[in-house]
Every structure is written in C-alpha cells, then in structure tokens.
mmCIF file of C-alpha atoms in Angstrom:
data_model
loop_
_atom_site.group_PDB
_atom_site.id
_atom_site.type_symbol
_atom_site.label_atom_id
_atom_site.label_comp_id
_atom_site.label_asym_id
_atom_site.label_seq_id
_atom_site.Cartn_x
_atom_site.Cartn_y
_atom_site.Cartn_z
ATOM 1 C CA MET B 1 25.054 30.903 10.418
ATOM 2 C CA THR B 2 26.418 28.090 8.349
ATOM 3 C CA LEU B 3 24.698 26.191 5.579
ATOM 4 C CA TYR B 4 23.964 23.264 7.911
ATOM 5 C CA SER B 5 22.147 25.344 10.502
ATOM 6 C CA LEU B 6 20.254 27.193 7.756
ATOM 7 C CA LEU B 7 19.115 23.834 6.367
ATOM 8 C CA PHE B 8 18.160 22.694 9.859
ATOM 9 C CA TYR B 9 15.890 25.663 10.541
ATOM 10 C CA LEU B 10 14.367 25.458 7.052
ATOM 11 C CA LEU B 11 13.551 21.770 7.557
ATOM 12 C CA ALA B 12 12.201 22.448 11.043
ATOM 13 C CA ILE B 13 9.798 25.066 9.670
ATOM 14 C CA ILE B 14 8.675 22.725 6.873
ATOM 15 C CA ILE B 15 8.094 19.823 9.293
ATOM 16 C CA LEU B 16 6.165 21.864 11.861
ATOM 17 C CA ALA B 17 4.036 23.660 9.256
ATOM 18 C CA SER B 18 3.078 20.505 7.382
ATOM 19 C CA THR B 19 2.309 18.632 10.602
ATOM 20 C CA VAL B 20 0.040 21.431 11.834
ATOM 21 C CA MET B 21 -1.688 21.461 8.437
ATOM 22 C CA ALA B 22 -2.114 17.667 8.643
ATOM 23 C CA VAL B 23 -3.640 17.782 12.116
ATOM 24 C CA THR B 24 -6.154 20.498 11.280
ATOM 25 C CA ARG B 25 -7.467 19.025 8.012
ATOM 26 C CA ARG B 26 -11.028 17.764 7.823
ATOM 27 C CA ASN B 27 -10.386 15.648 4.743
ATOM 28 C CA LEU B 28 -8.375 12.575 5.779
ATOM 29 C CA VAL B 29 -6.650 12.171 2.410
ATOM 30 C CA HIS B 30 -5.311 15.722 2.583
ATOM 31 C CA ALA B 31 -4.130 15.134 6.146
ATOM 32 C CA ILE B 32 -2.198 12.019 5.100
ATOM 33 C CA ILE B 33 -0.570 13.771 2.131
ATOM 34 C CA TYR B 34 0.570 16.619 4.409
ATOM 35 C CA LEU B 35 1.955 14.055 6.829
ATOM 36 C CA VAL B 36 3.928 12.416 3.993
ATOM 37 C CA VAL B 37 5.527 15.821 3.360
ATOM 38 C CA SER B 38 6.340 16.051 7.067
ATOM 39 C CA PHE B 39 7.970 12.597 7.067
ATOM 40 C CA PHE B 40 10.039 13.464 4.004
ATOM 41 C CA GLY B 41 11.253 16.510 5.925
ATOM 42 C CA SER B 42 12.100 14.303 8.917
ATOM 43 C CA ALA B 43 14.043 11.972 6.604
ATOM 44 C CA MET B 44 16.114 14.901 5.331
ATOM 45 C CA LEU B 45 16.670 15.983 8.917
ATOM 46 C CA PHE B 46 17.903 12.470 9.763
ATOM 47 C CA TYR B 47 20.336 12.746 6.866
ATOM 48 C CA LEU B 48 21.501 16.114 8.189
ATOM 49 C CA LEU B 49 21.988 14.611 11.657
ATOM 50 C CA GLY B 50 24.325 11.974 10.269
ATOM 51 C CA ALA B 51 22.030 8.965 9.960
ATOM 52 C CA PRO B 52 21.731 8.173 6.221
ATOM 53 C CA PHE B 53 20.461 4.628 6.812
ATOM 54 C CA LEU B 54 17.678 5.876 9.081
ATOM 55 C CA ALA B 55 16.801 8.521 6.484
ATOM 56 C CA ALA B 56 16.341 5.825 3.836
ATOM 57 C CA ILE B 57 14.343 3.675 6.268
ATOM 58 C CA GLU B 58 12.151 6.661 7.173
ATOM 59 C CA VAL B 59 11.288 7.273 3.530
ATOM 60 C CA ILE B 60 10.716 3.584 2.771
ATOM 61 C CA ILE B 61 8.780 2.558 5.893
ATOM 62 C CA TYR B 62 7.114 5.718 7.217
ATOM 63 C CA ALA B 63 6.356 7.690 4.063
ATOM 64 C CA GLY B 64 6.229 4.648 1.812
ATOM 65 C CA ALA B 65 4.547 1.846 3.720
ATOM 66 C CA ILE B 66 2.700 3.250 6.734
ATOM 67 C CA MET B 67 1.194 6.304 5.078
ATOM 68 C CA ILE B 68 0.130 4.305 2.010
ATOM 69 C CA LEU B 69 -1.498 1.804 4.373
ATOM 70 C CA PHE B 70 -3.420 4.699 5.947
ATOM 71 C CA LEU B 71 -4.384 5.901 2.472
ATOM 72 C CA PHE B 72 -5.715 2.444 1.556
ATOM 73 C CA ILE B 73 -7.798 2.295 4.731
ATOM 74 C CA VAL B 74 -9.204 5.794 4.200
ATOM 75 C CA MET B 75 -10.184 4.911 0.658
ATOM 76 C CA MET B 76 -11.652 1.556 1.766
ATOM 77 C CA ILE B 77 -13.754 3.161 4.486
ATOM 78 C CA ASP B 78 -16.169 5.776 3.234
ATOM 79 C CA VAL B 79 -16.026 8.227 6.119
ATOM 80 C CA ASP B 80 -18.678 10.870 6.543
ATOM 81 C CA ARG B 81 -16.145 13.604 6.587
ATOM 82 C CA HIS B 82 -18.141 16.764 7.069
ATOM 83 C CA LYS B 83 -19.876 15.754 10.275
ATOM 84 C CA GLU B 84 -16.862 15.843 12.538
ATOM 85 C CA ARG B 85 -16.403 18.976 14.609
ATOM 86 C CA LEU B 86 -12.759 19.953 14.744
ATOM 87 C CA PHE B 87 -11.427 20.310 18.288
ATOM 88 C CA PRO B 88 -14.639 20.135 20.361
ATOM 89 C CA ILE B 89 -14.625 22.020 23.654
ATOM 90 C CA ARG B 90 -15.179 18.935 25.819
ATOM 91 C CA GLN B 91 -11.984 17.308 24.642
ATOM 92 C CA CYS B 92 -9.876 20.436 24.857
ATOM 93 C CA LEU B 93 -9.660 20.243 28.655
ATOM 94 C CA PRO B 94 -7.776 16.923 28.788
ATOM 95 C CA ALA B 95 -5.647 18.111 25.876
ATOM 96 C CA ILE B 96 -4.697 21.269 27.788
ATOM 97 C CA ILE B 97 -3.894 19.274 30.943
ATOM 98 C CA PHE B 98 -1.749 16.808 28.993
ATOM 99 C CA GLY B 99 -0.099 19.673 27.148
ATOM 100 C CA LEU B 100 0.761 21.672 30.283
ATOM 101 C CA VAL B 101 2.238 18.669 32.116
ATOM 102 C CA TYR B 102 4.175 17.655 29.049
ATOM 103 C CA ALA B 103 5.417 21.191 28.355
ATOM 104 C CA ALA B 104 6.662 21.567 31.953
ATOM 105 C CA VAL B 105 8.563 18.274 31.845
ATOM 106 C CA GLY B 106 9.887 19.023 28.358
ATOM 107 C CA LEU B 107 11.172 22.479 29.290
ATOM 108 C CA MET B 108 12.826 21.035 32.394
ATOM 109 C CA VAL B 109 14.582 18.347 30.360
ATOM 110 C CA THR B 110 15.499 20.617 27.474
ATOM 111 C CA PHE B 111 16.881 23.601 29.320
ATOM 112 C CA GLY B 112 17.834 22.059 32.663
ATOM 113 C CA HIS B 113 20.714 19.972 31.355
ATOM 114 C CA SER B 114 23.861 21.951 30.682
ATOM 115 C CA GLY B 115 25.172 19.519 28.057
ATOM 116 C CA SER B 116 22.359 20.318 25.668
ATOM 117 C CA LYS B 117 23.499 23.880 25.037
ATOM 118 C CA ALA B 118 26.722 22.991 23.242
ATOM 119 C CA SER B 119 26.411 22.883 19.479
ATOM 120 C CA MET B 120 26.333 19.455 17.894
ATOM 121 C CA PRO B 121 29.366 18.184 15.980
ATOM 122 C CA ILE B 122 29.237 16.973 12.403
ATOM 123 C CA ALA B 123 29.446 13.215 12.115
ATOM 124 C CA VAL B 124 28.107 10.500 9.868
ATOM 125 C CA ALA B 125 27.381 6.925 10.857
ATOM 126 C CA THR B 126 27.739 4.980 7.611
ATOM 127 C CA PRO B 127 25.191 2.203 7.041
ATOM 128 C CA ASN B 128 28.042 -0.305 7.226
ATOM 129 C CA ALA B 129 29.149 0.827 10.670
ATOM 130 C CA PHE B 130 25.562 1.180 11.835
ATOM 131 C CA GLY B 131 24.598 -2.340 10.805
ATOM 132 C CA ARG B 132 27.737 -3.740 12.386
ATOM 133 C CA PHE B 133 26.922 -1.878 15.612
ATOM 134 C CA VAL B 134 23.300 -3.033 15.713
ATOM 135 C CA PHE B 135 24.090 -6.686 15.122
ATOM 136 C CA GLU B 136 27.040 -6.722 17.499
ATOM 137 C CA HIS B 137 25.470 -4.911 20.454
ATOM 138 C CA HIS B 138 21.711 -5.247 20.021
ATOM 139 C CA TRP B 139 21.206 -8.622 18.350
ATOM 140 C CA LEU B 140 18.753 -9.738 21.044
ATOM 141 C CA ALA B 141 16.628 -6.630 20.528
ATOM 142 C CA VAL B 142 16.637 -7.281 16.779
ATOM 143 C CA GLU B 143 15.338 -10.801 17.387
ATOM 144 C CA ILE B 144 12.646 -9.510 19.770
ATOM 145 C CA VAL B 145 11.541 -6.853 17.280
ATOM 146 C CA SER B 146 11.350 -9.412 14.473
ATOM 147 C CA LEU B 147 9.217 -11.632 16.722
ATOM 148 C CA LEU B 148 7.015 -8.596 17.495
ATOM 149 C CA LEU B 149 6.557 -7.951 13.772
ATOM 150 C CA LEU B 150 5.578 -11.595 13.265
ATOM 151 C CA VAL B 151 3.046 -11.364 16.103
ATOM 152 C CA ALA B 152 1.655 -8.134 14.614
ATOM 153 C CA LEU B 153 1.337 -9.814 11.213
ATOM 154 C CA ILE B 154 -0.536 -12.781 12.681
ATOM 155 C CA GLY B 155 -2.726 -10.474 14.767
ATOM 156 C CA ALA B 156 -3.640 -8.308 11.793
ATOM 157 C CA LEU B 157 -4.417 -11.397 9.718
ATOM 158 C CA TYR B 158 -6.606 -12.811 12.501
ATOM 159 C CA LEU B 159 -8.491 -9.540 12.995
ATOM 160 C CA GLY B 160 -9.089 -9.266 9.274
ATOM 161 C CA ARG B 161 -10.154 -12.893 8.809
ATOM 162 C CA LEU B 162 -12.662 -13.167 11.632
ATOM 163 C CA LYS B 163 -15.401 -11.223 9.900
ATOM 164 C CA ILE B 164 -14.975 -12.903 6.533
ATOM 165 C CA GLU B 165 -15.479 -16.354 8.063
ATOM 166 C CA LYS B 166 -18.576 -15.117 9.867
ATOM 167 C CA SER B 167 -20.045 -13.512 6.753
ATOM 168 C CA ALA B 168 -19.264 -16.661 4.755
ATOM 169 C CA ALA B 169 -21.086 -18.737 7.376
ATOM 170 C CA ALA B 170 -23.987 -16.281 7.325
ATOM 171 C CA GLY B 171 -24.022 -16.461 3.536
ATOM 172 C CA LYS B 172 -24.312 -20.262 3.744
ATOM 173 C CA GLU B 173 -27.161 -20.082 6.194
ATOM 174 C CA THR B 174 -29.352 -17.603 4.363
ATOM 175 C CA PRO B 175 -29.930 -19.501 1.085
ATOM 176 C CA MET L 1 26.506 21.829 12.347
ATOM 177 C CA ASN L 2 26.172 24.828 14.633
ATOM 178 C CA VAL L 3 22.773 23.977 16.031
ATOM 179 C CA PRO L 4 22.571 23.267 19.762
ATOM 180 C CA LEU L 5 20.736 20.163 20.888
ATOM 181 C CA THR L 6 18.218 22.430 22.636
ATOM 182 C CA HIS L 7 16.757 23.551 19.324
ATOM 183 C CA LEU L 8 16.393 20.001 18.064
ATOM 184 C CA LEU L 9 14.732 18.951 21.325
ATOM 185 C CA THR L 10 12.383 21.912 21.035
ATOM 186 C CA LEU L 11 11.444 20.811 17.521
ATOM 187 C CA ALA L 12 10.848 17.232 18.692
ATOM 188 C CA GLY L 13 8.838 18.555 21.647
ATOM 189 C CA GLY L 14 6.675 20.676 19.378
ATOM 190 C CA LEU L 15 6.022 17.700 17.112
ATOM 191 C CA PHE L 16 5.162 15.535 20.131
ATOM 192 C CA PHE L 17 2.778 18.206 21.403
ATOM 193 C CA ILE L 18 1.006 18.381 18.019
ATOM 194 C CA GLY L 19 0.721 14.595 18.119
ATOM 195 C CA ILE L 20 -0.786 14.587 21.622
ATOM 196 C CA TRP L 21 -3.205 17.346 20.656
ATOM 197 C CA CYS L 22 -4.293 15.403 17.573
ATOM 198 C CA ALA L 23 -4.696 12.109 19.446
ATOM 199 C CA VAL L 24 -6.676 13.615 22.329
ATOM 200 C CA THR L 25 -8.992 16.081 20.597
ATOM 201 C CA ARG L 26 -9.806 14.629 17.178
ATOM 202 C CA ARG L 27 -12.941 12.491 17.128
ATOM 203 C CA ASN L 28 -11.833 10.144 14.399
ATOM 204 C CA LEU L 29 -9.971 6.911 15.015
ATOM 205 C CA ILE L 30 -7.747 7.310 11.957
ATOM 206 C CA MET L 31 -6.677 10.788 13.101
ATOM 207 C CA VAL L 32 -5.924 9.345 16.564
ATOM 208 C CA MET L 33 -3.580 6.808 14.942
ATOM 209 C CA LEU L 34 -1.984 9.595 12.906
ATOM 210 C CA GLY L 35 -1.340 11.492 16.148
ATOM 211 C CA ILE L 36 0.381 8.438 17.618
ATOM 212 C CA GLU L 37 2.532 8.205 14.486
ATOM 213 C CA ILE L 38 3.547 11.858 14.841
ATOM 214 C CA MET L 39 4.524 11.241 18.479
ATOM 215 C CA LEU L 40 6.644 8.192 17.580
ATOM 216 C CA ASN L 41 8.376 10.158 14.842
ATOM 217 C CA ALA L 42 9.167 12.982 17.273
ATOM 218 C CA ALA L 43 10.658 10.482 19.724
ATOM 219 C CA ALA L 44 12.856 8.997 16.984
ATOM 220 C CA LEU L 45 13.995 12.509 16.043
ATOM 221 C CA ALA L 46 15.030 13.259 19.625
ATOM 222 C CA PHE L 47 16.916 9.943 19.841
ATOM 223 C CA VAL L 48 18.872 10.617 16.637
ATOM 224 C CA GLY L 49 19.745 14.139 17.799
ATOM 225 C CA ALA L 50 21.013 12.845 21.123
ATOM 226 C CA SER L 51 23.041 10.180 19.332
ATOM 227 C CA LEU L 52 24.729 12.921 17.298
ATOM 228 C CA ARG L 53 25.337 15.105 20.321
ATOM 229 C CA TRP L 54 27.101 12.427 22.364
ATOM 230 C CA GLN L 55 28.636 10.575 19.378
ATOM 231 C CA GLN L 56 27.060 7.259 20.368
ATOM 232 C CA MET L 57 25.226 5.037 17.935
ATOM 233 C CA GLU L 58 22.806 3.725 20.584
ATOM 234 C CA GLY L 59 20.337 6.497 19.786
ATOM 235 C CA GLN L 60 20.193 5.516 16.133
ATOM 236 C CA ALA L 61 19.664 1.868 17.081
ATOM 237 C CA VAL L 62 16.753 2.834 19.336
ATOM 238 C CA ALA L 63 15.310 4.986 16.525
ATOM 239 C CA LEU L 64 15.430 1.919 14.267
ATOM 240 C CA PHE L 65 13.469 -0.088 16.858
ATOM 241 C CA VAL L 66 10.991 2.786 17.196
ATOM 242 C CA LEU L 67 10.356 2.560 13.443
ATOM 243 C CA ALA L 68 9.785 -1.209 13.662
ATOM 244 C CA ILE L 69 7.376 -0.786 16.585
ATOM 245 C CA ALA L 70 5.500 1.931 14.679
ATOM 246 C CA ALA L 71 5.063 -0.453 11.740
ATOM 247 C CA ALA L 72 3.739 -3.241 14.009
ATOM 248 C CA GLU L 73 1.400 -0.886 15.859
ATOM 249 C CA VAL L 74 -0.029 0.539 12.628
ATOM 250 C CA SER L 75 -0.799 -2.864 11.143
ATOM 251 C CA VAL L 76 -2.695 -4.085 14.216
ATOM 252 C CA GLY L 77 -4.348 -0.706 14.817
ATOM 253 C CA LEU L 78 -5.643 -0.392 11.281
ATOM 254 C CA ALA L 79 -6.986 -3.956 11.384
ATOM 255 C CA LEU L 80 -8.806 -3.023 14.610
ATOM 256 C CA ILE L 81 -10.193 0.127 12.977
ATOM 257 C CA ILE L 82 -11.529 -1.987 10.086
ATOM 258 C CA CYS L 83 -13.195 -4.346 12.603
ATOM 259 C CA ILE L 84 -14.747 -1.417 14.484
ATOM 260 C CA TYR L 85 -15.999 0.142 11.287
ATOM 261 C CA ARG L 86 -17.557 -3.112 10.102
ATOM 262 C CA ARG L 87 -19.372 -3.588 13.375
ATOM 263 C CA TYR L 88 -20.452 -0.031 14.261
ATOM 264 C CA ARG L 89 -20.400 1.740 10.875
ATOM 265 C CA THR L 90 -18.659 4.730 12.431
ATOM 266 C CA LEU L 91 -15.174 5.916 13.281
ATOM 267 C CA ASP L 92 -16.217 8.217 16.121
ATOM 268 C CA PRO L 93 -14.741 6.772 19.354
ATOM 269 C CA ALA L 94 -17.574 8.335 21.381
ATOM 270 C CA LYS L 95 -20.203 6.321 19.512
ATOM 271 C CA VAL L 96 -18.436 2.973 19.896
ATOM 272 C CA GLN L 97 -19.749 1.136 22.959
#
C-alpha cells in the first residue's frame, strides 16, 4: 500500500464520516460546519486525483461561497430547531425505494465494467493545460454556463425584491 | 496511485446515497438543499475519477460545469426558501401549501 492509496482511504473515511455527521445533525449550523469539513476533504481528494485547479475551485466556491451562503440564511431565518423529528417513518419508505433502485444501478455500473478494476495511473492536469482545454473544446458550454449564472443572479434578485416592494407599498398604505 | 476506480466509484456512490437519504427524509428545506449539494459533489467526484482513469480532461471540464450549476442552483433555491419562509413562517415542506 503506497502513500497515495493510504491518503485516499484516509480522505474517504473523513469525507464519509463528516457527511454522515452533517446529515444527522439537528442543529443546522453544526450540519453546515460538518459539510464544510467534508468539502475540504473532497478538495484534497481532487488534488490527489490530479486536478489542482478543481481543488482550488472546490475550496473557493463550495466551502467558501455556497456553505457561507447557507450559513447566512440559517442565521437570518430563526428556525425552530427542536421540533423536527429526524427521519420520520413515513418518509423512510420512499427513501428505501430510491436507495434500493440506486444501489442496484450503482453496483451494476461499478462492478459490471471490466475497465474499472485496473488501478488508476498518476497524472496531473496543470491549470494551464486545463484552461487551454476548456476554452478550446468547450467554449460554447462556458458561454452557456455564464448565461445560466446571469439568469440565476437575476432570478435571485427578483425573488428577493418582490417582497420588499410589497412591504414598502403596504407601509405606504397603512399610515 | 494504486487505487482502482471501483473504490472511488463506491465512495462517490456512498456520498450520493447519503445525499438522497438527506433530501428525501429530512423535513427541513435547508437540509433538502444540503442533500442536493452532497449529491452534486459526489457526481463531480465520480467525473474527476473517471477523467484520471482514462486520462481524458473531459471529466474535469464537466466537474467544473457541475460546480457552476451548483452555485446557480443554490442562489435561486435559497432565495426561494427565503420567500417561502416569509410567507408561511415555516421551513417544513409538509406545512407549505
């Protein structure tokens, strides 16, 4: 067992454990902090798999931006946190059905293909080569994704503004 | 790196399963969004592993787009959650009608 595979299994254990801890927390802030740990582990795994640019992006966007956004929302909204029953029986049935179907398909894909049993080589895609590849072969997808981000920005702004205008109008009417 | 792709796919599958379980069973809209995030992250992990296994950079490019889509989805989803909370004063999806 080489150092790389040792690191891989260590990171896998950290990611799975912290994700399970995140999913089973009652307190939302604790869940989000555990998930940040999980995403840091995924970033290190990306680095181990030869994608340093994606590792940096994972830390900056996932752990940095998205999780902090969640944290802001949780702190903005005062949730009654002790009322929720964890994993109620009624919702476990669809979860089990989804899980069984998914596990069957996943096992078929994972172990059915002979090419997946060979061990992975060591390779690194430098950010330079990666950027060159993306903009040479997938420039249209980059444009579409940037348009999608713009649409998401406008949509989020619209959803956030609607209520303020209404409350401002209501505030004008009442006095 | 002496790890077969099977082990990485198993890890990604386990993460995806945790995400599905979280999104389906938790009765809190924020936890549902967190489950979707976990699933997207697992998909990106599988893509990067496959890109290493076959020495193609396509997988990494798709993982980059997965990250961008996750960012877009979170911004709109959290704005929707704020709207729902302002209107119904609850985050329980069963009580929102």
